[in-house]
Amino acid sequence: MPAKDDTVVIKKYANRRLYNTGTSTYVTLDDLAEMVKKGENFTVQDAKSGDDITHPVLTQIIFELENKDGQNMLPIPFLRQLISFYGDQMQMVVPSFLEQSMIAFAQEQERFRDQMKDAMGKSPMEMMQITTPIKAIEDQAKRNIELFQNAMRMFTPFPPQATQAQPETPDAAATSSKGDDLQDLKEQIAAMQRKLDQIDKG
């Protein structure tokens, strides 16, 4: 049996069967979903070519879970928005934004669970305190959205009138200010990426 922190290789064969090389057994998508929930690391390889197909397999697991009764987690507006980003200039920013958001949510989730356990048997006034982690999650979501909106502005062209030749006016100073704002946004995105890299190394 491999250690929990070891990365297990799952091989997928042409007949769609999945083979866990760590346990020397065939597994299903449900088994892989349980491994994810337990924090067990694995990669999925095409048994014939050796290509890493972890991403499409994980996507397939989400598809299967979303189609089970009562387990829908992805709201339709979110799915529509996500689809609209494919092929868009923002596509390169979306993965980092979603990853950072889920990391922050997972951290608050643990606090929320702990407070829910402690709240059992407490008075109504004490029970009201469990809203604290919910508010923290909402605040984090607002911060993430603000950062994402800033990133979107970085990739949004300036209005056409800003590119037209105009006489020297105080607007020239405003244009210079926009350039500074653009640089600030680029630095914010770079800082966010460095933060994600540090989390991955941690």
mmCIF file of C-alpha atoms in Angstrom:
data_model
loop_
_atom_site.group_PDB
_atom_site.id
_atom_site.type_symbol
_atom_site.label_atom_id
_atom_site.label_comp_id
_atom_site.label_asym_id
_atom_site.label_seq_id
_atom_site.Cartn_x
_atom_site.Cartn_y
_atom_site.Cartn_z
ATOM 1 C CA MET A 1 0.000 0.000 0.000
ATOM 2 C CA PRO A 2 1.441 3.408 -0.947
ATOM 3 C CA ALA A 3 1.712 6.142 1.682
ATOM 4 C CA LYS A 4 -1.075 8.716 1.705
ATOM 5 C CA ASP A 5 1.229 11.473 0.441
ATOM 6 C CA ASP A 6 2.547 9.345 -2.436
ATOM 7 C CA THR A 7 1.093 9.912 -5.881
ATOM 8 C CA VAL A 8 -0.657 6.780 -7.091
ATOM 9 C CA VAL A 9 -0.743 6.013 -10.804
ATOM 10 C CA ILE A 10 -4.117 5.009 -12.211
ATOM 11 C CA LYS A 11 -3.976 3.437 -15.655
ATOM 12 C CA LYS A 12 -6.909 3.702 -18.017
ATOM 13 C CA TYR A 13 -7.266 1.034 -20.664
ATOM 14 C CA ALA A 14 -8.991 1.098 -24.037
ATOM 15 C CA ASN A 15 -11.992 -0.720 -22.555
ATOM 16 C CA ARG A 16 -12.353 2.250 -20.153
ATOM 17 C CA ARG A 17 -11.332 0.163 -17.149
ATOM 18 C CA LEU A 18 -9.246 1.910 -14.511
ATOM 19 C CA TYR A 19 -6.415 0.088 -12.762
ATOM 20 C CA ASN A 20 -4.934 1.302 -9.467
ATOM 21 C CA THR A 21 -1.235 0.389 -9.577
ATOM 22 C CA GLY A 22 -0.926 1.126 -5.850
ATOM 23 C CA THR A 23 -3.430 -1.511 -4.761
ATOM 24 C CA SER A 24 -3.215 -3.698 -7.912
ATOM 25 C CA THR A 25 -6.987 -3.578 -8.298
ATOM 26 C CA TYR A 26 -9.468 -2.262 -10.812
ATOM 27 C CA VAL A 27 -11.367 0.818 -9.637
ATOM 28 C CA THR A 28 -14.316 2.925 -10.733
ATOM 29 C CA LEU A 29 -14.897 6.659 -11.028
ATOM 30 C CA ASP A 30 -16.709 6.487 -7.679
ATOM 31 C CA ASP A 31 -13.574 4.990 -6.150
ATOM 32 C CA LEU A 32 -11.479 7.835 -7.541
ATOM 33 C CA ALA A 33 -13.978 10.351 -6.152
ATOM 34 C CA GLU A 34 -13.553 8.783 -2.699
ATOM 35 C CA MET A 35 -9.776 8.982 -3.062
ATOM 36 C CA VAL A 36 -10.080 12.712 -3.777
ATOM 37 C CA LYS A 37 -12.290 13.219 -0.710
ATOM 38 C CA LYS A 38 -9.745 11.387 1.441
ATOM 39 C CA GLY A 39 -6.939 13.580 0.141
ATOM 40 C CA GLU A 40 -5.162 10.754 -1.697
ATOM 41 C CA ASN A 41 -3.049 11.978 -4.607
ATOM 42 C CA PHE A 42 -3.205 10.224 -7.947
ATOM 43 C CA THR A 43 -2.588 10.771 -11.624
ATOM 44 C CA VAL A 44 -4.365 8.988 -14.446
ATOM 45 C CA GLN A 45 -2.365 7.751 -17.414
ATOM 46 C CA ASP A 46 -3.439 6.300 -20.717
ATOM 47 C CA ALA A 47 -2.274 2.695 -20.471
ATOM 48 C CA LYS A 48 -1.210 2.590 -24.129
ATOM 49 C CA SER A 49 0.382 6.003 -24.756
ATOM 50 C CA GLY A 50 1.357 6.929 -21.201
ATOM 51 C CA ASP A 51 -0.230 10.390 -21.631
ATOM 52 C CA ASP A 52 -1.455 12.143 -18.506
ATOM 53 C CA ILE A 53 -5.262 12.219 -18.705
ATOM 54 C CA THR A 54 -5.942 13.256 -15.102
ATOM 55 C CA HIS A 55 -7.774 16.439 -16.120
ATOM 56 C CA PRO A 56 -10.397 14.816 -18.382
ATOM 57 C CA VAL A 57 -10.962 11.989 -15.875
ATOM 58 C CA LEU A 58 -11.545 14.442 -13.005
ATOM 59 C CA THR A 59 -13.876 16.392 -15.272
ATOM 60 C CA GLN A 60 -15.748 13.170 -16.001
ATOM 61 C CA ILE A 61 -16.096 12.504 -12.258
ATOM 62 C CA ILE A 62 -17.664 15.953 -11.783
ATOM 63 C CA PHE A 63 -20.013 15.255 -14.703
ATOM 64 C CA GLU A 64 -21.102 11.970 -13.126
ATOM 65 C CA LEU A 65 -21.636 13.573 -9.704
ATOM 66 C CA GLU A 66 -23.590 16.483 -11.177
ATOM 67 C CA ASN A 67 -25.971 14.011 -12.827
ATOM 68 C CA LYS A 68 -26.839 12.274 -9.558
ATOM 69 C CA ASP A 69 -30.095 13.353 -7.943
ATOM 70 C CA GLY A 70 -29.679 16.033 -5.300
ATOM 71 C CA GLN A 71 -25.957 16.531 -5.880
ATOM 72 C CA ASN A 72 -25.932 19.508 -8.240
ATOM 73 C CA MET A 73 -23.382 22.040 -6.997
ATOM 74 C CA LEU A 74 -22.720 24.057 -10.141
ATOM 75 C CA PRO A 75 -25.540 26.572 -10.748
ATOM 76 C CA ILE A 76 -26.616 27.230 -14.316
ATOM 77 C CA PRO A 77 -25.507 30.920 -14.325
ATOM 78 C CA PHE A 78 -22.021 29.807 -13.212
ATOM 79 C CA LEU A 79 -21.856 27.178 -15.971
ATOM 80 C CA ARG A 80 -22.968 29.701 -18.598
ATOM 81 C CA GLN A 81 -20.371 32.224 -17.409
ATOM 82 C CA LEU A 82 -17.645 29.589 -17.355
ATOM 83 C CA ILE A 83 -18.458 28.447 -20.892
ATOM 84 C CA SER A 84 -18.378 32.048 -22.114
ATOM 85 C CA PHE A 85 -14.762 32.414 -20.939
ATOM 86 C CA TYR A 86 -13.457 29.636 -23.206
ATOM 87 C CA GLY A 87 -11.540 31.219 -26.062
ATOM 88 C CA ASP A 88 -11.828 34.631 -24.384
ATOM 89 C CA GLN A 89 -8.903 36.817 -23.320
ATOM 90 C CA MET A 90 -9.840 36.084 -19.693
ATOM 91 C CA GLN A 91 -9.330 32.324 -20.085
ATOM 92 C CA MET A 92 -5.733 32.579 -18.822
ATOM 93 C CA VAL A 93 -6.860 34.295 -15.594
ATOM 94 C CA VAL A 94 -9.890 32.144 -14.722
ATOM 95 C CA PRO A 95 -7.976 29.017 -13.520
ATOM 96 C CA SER A 96 -5.912 30.991 -10.989
ATOM 97 C CA PHE A 97 -8.988 32.841 -9.770
ATOM 98 C CA LEU A 98 -10.997 29.642 -9.285
ATOM 99 C CA GLU A 99 -8.091 27.862 -7.614
ATOM 100 C CA GLN A 100 -7.480 30.698 -5.165
ATOM 101 C CA SER A 101 -11.206 30.940 -4.400
ATOM 102 C CA MET A 102 -11.505 27.204 -3.666
ATOM 103 C CA ILE A 103 -8.404 27.232 -1.451
ATOM 104 C CA ALA A 104 -9.837 30.097 0.593
ATOM 105 C CA PHE A 105 -13.243 28.412 0.768
ATOM 106 C CA ALA A 106 -11.724 25.110 1.930
ATOM 107 C CA GLN A 107 -9.859 26.885 4.719
ATOM 108 C CA GLU A 108 -13.030 28.593 5.942
ATOM 109 C CA GLN A 109 -14.949 25.323 5.518
ATOM 110 C CA GLU A 110 -12.830 23.614 8.191
ATOM 111 C CA ARG A 111 -13.467 26.484 10.618
ATOM 112 C CA PHE A 112 -17.178 26.320 9.862
ATOM 113 C CA ARG A 113 -17.324 22.568 10.536
ATOM 114 C CA ASP A 114 -15.457 22.921 13.807
ATOM 115 C CA GLN A 115 -17.786 25.671 15.000
ATOM 116 C CA MET A 116 -20.847 23.635 13.966
ATOM 117 C CA LYS A 117 -19.636 20.734 16.125
ATOM 118 C CA ASP A 118 -18.979 23.028 19.074
ATOM 119 C CA ALA A 119 -22.407 24.670 18.648
ATOM 120 C CA MET A 120 -24.338 21.458 19.355
ATOM 121 C CA GLY A 121 -26.247 21.877 22.613
ATOM 122 C CA LYS A 122 -25.496 25.568 22.974
ATOM 123 C CA SER A 123 -28.005 28.352 23.568
ATOM 124 C CA PRO A 124 -29.613 30.293 20.665
ATOM 125 C CA MET A 125 -27.359 33.285 21.384
ATOM 126 C CA GLU A 126 -24.274 31.095 21.169
ATOM 127 C CA MET A 127 -25.623 29.437 18.027
ATOM 128 C CA MET A 128 -25.699 32.854 16.339
ATOM 129 C CA GLN A 129 -21.904 32.899 16.474
ATOM 130 C CA ILE A 130 -21.666 30.184 13.807
ATOM 131 C CA THR A 131 -22.504 32.843 11.211
ATOM 132 C CA THR A 132 -18.976 34.199 11.624
ATOM 133 C CA PRO A 133 -17.320 31.722 9.206
ATOM 134 C CA ILE A 134 -20.154 32.238 6.714
ATOM 135 C CA LYS A 135 -19.482 35.977 6.717
ATOM 136 C CA ALA A 136 -15.762 35.285 6.343
ATOM 137 C CA ILE A 137 -16.487 33.154 3.267
ATOM 138 C CA GLU A 138 -18.681 35.894 1.814
ATOM 139 C CA ASP A 139 -15.996 38.525 2.460
ATOM 140 C CA GLN A 140 -13.360 36.341 0.811
ATOM 141 C CA ALA A 141 -15.630 35.821 -2.191
ATOM 142 C CA LYS A 142 -16.112 39.581 -2.515
ATOM 143 C CA ARG A 143 -12.341 40.125 -2.395
ATOM 144 C CA ASN A 144 -11.812 37.453 -5.034
ATOM 145 C CA ILE A 145 -14.458 38.967 -7.286
ATOM 146 C CA GLU A 146 -12.888 42.419 -6.923
ATOM 147 C CA LEU A 147 -9.480 41.002 -7.853
ATOM 148 C CA PHE A 148 -11.014 39.169 -10.802
ATOM 149 C CA GLN A 149 -12.758 42.319 -12.009
ATOM 150 C CA ASN A 150 -9.456 44.192 -11.832
ATOM 151 C CA ALA A 151 -7.869 41.459 -13.924
ATOM 152 C CA MET A 152 -10.678 41.730 -16.464
ATOM 153 C CA ARG A 153 -10.092 45.467 -16.792
ATOM 154 C CA MET A 154 -6.447 44.763 -17.501
ATOM 155 C CA PHE A 155 -7.421 42.799 -20.599
ATOM 156 C CA THR A 156 -10.227 45.136 -21.698
ATOM 157 C CA PRO A 157 -9.234 47.566 -24.480
ATOM 158 C CA PHE A 158 -9.591 51.256 -23.735
ATOM 159 C CA PRO A 159 -12.665 52.958 -25.263
ATOM 160 C CA PRO A 160 -12.194 53.984 -28.942
ATOM 161 C CA GLN A 161 -12.245 57.693 -28.121
ATOM 162 C CA ALA A 162 -9.178 57.231 -25.949
ATOM 163 C CA THR A 163 -7.165 56.177 -28.980
ATOM 164 C CA GLN A 164 -8.174 59.136 -31.169
ATOM 165 C CA ALA A 165 -5.725 62.011 -31.613
ATOM 166 C CA GLN A 166 -6.730 64.934 -29.422
ATOM 167 C CA PRO A 167 -5.101 68.242 -28.483
ATOM 168 C CA GLU A 168 -3.076 68.530 -25.319
ATOM 169 C CA THR A 169 -5.540 68.840 -22.443
ATOM 170 C CA PRO A 170 -5.761 67.760 -18.822
ATOM 171 C CA ASP A 171 -7.095 64.456 -20.231
ATOM 172 C CA ALA A 172 -3.507 63.579 -21.083
ATOM 173 C CA ALA A 173 -2.812 63.287 -17.375
ATOM 174 C CA ALA A 174 -5.813 60.973 -17.011
ATOM 175 C CA THR A 175 -4.479 58.762 -19.803
ATOM 176 C CA SER A 176 -1.148 58.554 -18.001
ATOM 177 C CA SER A 177 -3.029 57.597 -14.834
ATOM 178 C CA LYS A 178 -4.739 54.762 -16.712
ATOM 179 C CA GLY A 179 -1.346 53.488 -17.746
ATOM 180 C CA ASP A 180 -0.271 53.442 -14.110
ATOM 181 C CA ASP A 181 -3.477 51.599 -13.165
ATOM 182 C CA LEU A 182 -2.757 49.013 -15.843
ATOM 183 C CA GLN A 183 0.705 48.426 -14.421
ATOM 184 C CA ASP A 184 -0.762 48.098 -10.916
ATOM 185 C CA LEU A 185 -3.227 45.464 -12.131
ATOM 186 C CA LYS A 186 -0.440 43.506 -13.814
ATOM 187 C CA GLU A 187 1.485 43.536 -10.551
ATOM 188 C CA GLN A 188 -1.602 42.313 -8.685
ATOM 189 C CA ILE A 189 -1.976 39.376 -11.059
ATOM 190 C CA ALA A 190 1.727 38.537 -10.698
ATOM 191 C CA ALA A 191 1.409 38.696 -6.900
ATOM 192 C CA MET A 192 -1.594 36.392 -7.001
ATOM 193 C CA GLN A 193 0.317 33.877 -9.112
ATOM 194 C CA ARG A 194 3.283 33.987 -6.715
ATOM 195 C CA LYS A 195 0.906 33.322 -3.828
ATOM 196 C CA LEU A 196 -0.543 30.301 -5.616
ATOM 197 C CA ASP A 197 2.939 28.996 -6.361
ATOM 198 C CA GLN A 198 3.843 29.280 -2.676
ATOM 199 C CA ILE A 199 0.685 27.383 -1.710
ATOM 200 C CA ASP A 200 1.531 24.610 -4.198
ATOM 201 C CA LYS A 201 5.041 24.312 -2.728
ATOM 202 C CA GLY A 202 3.730 24.336 0.830
#
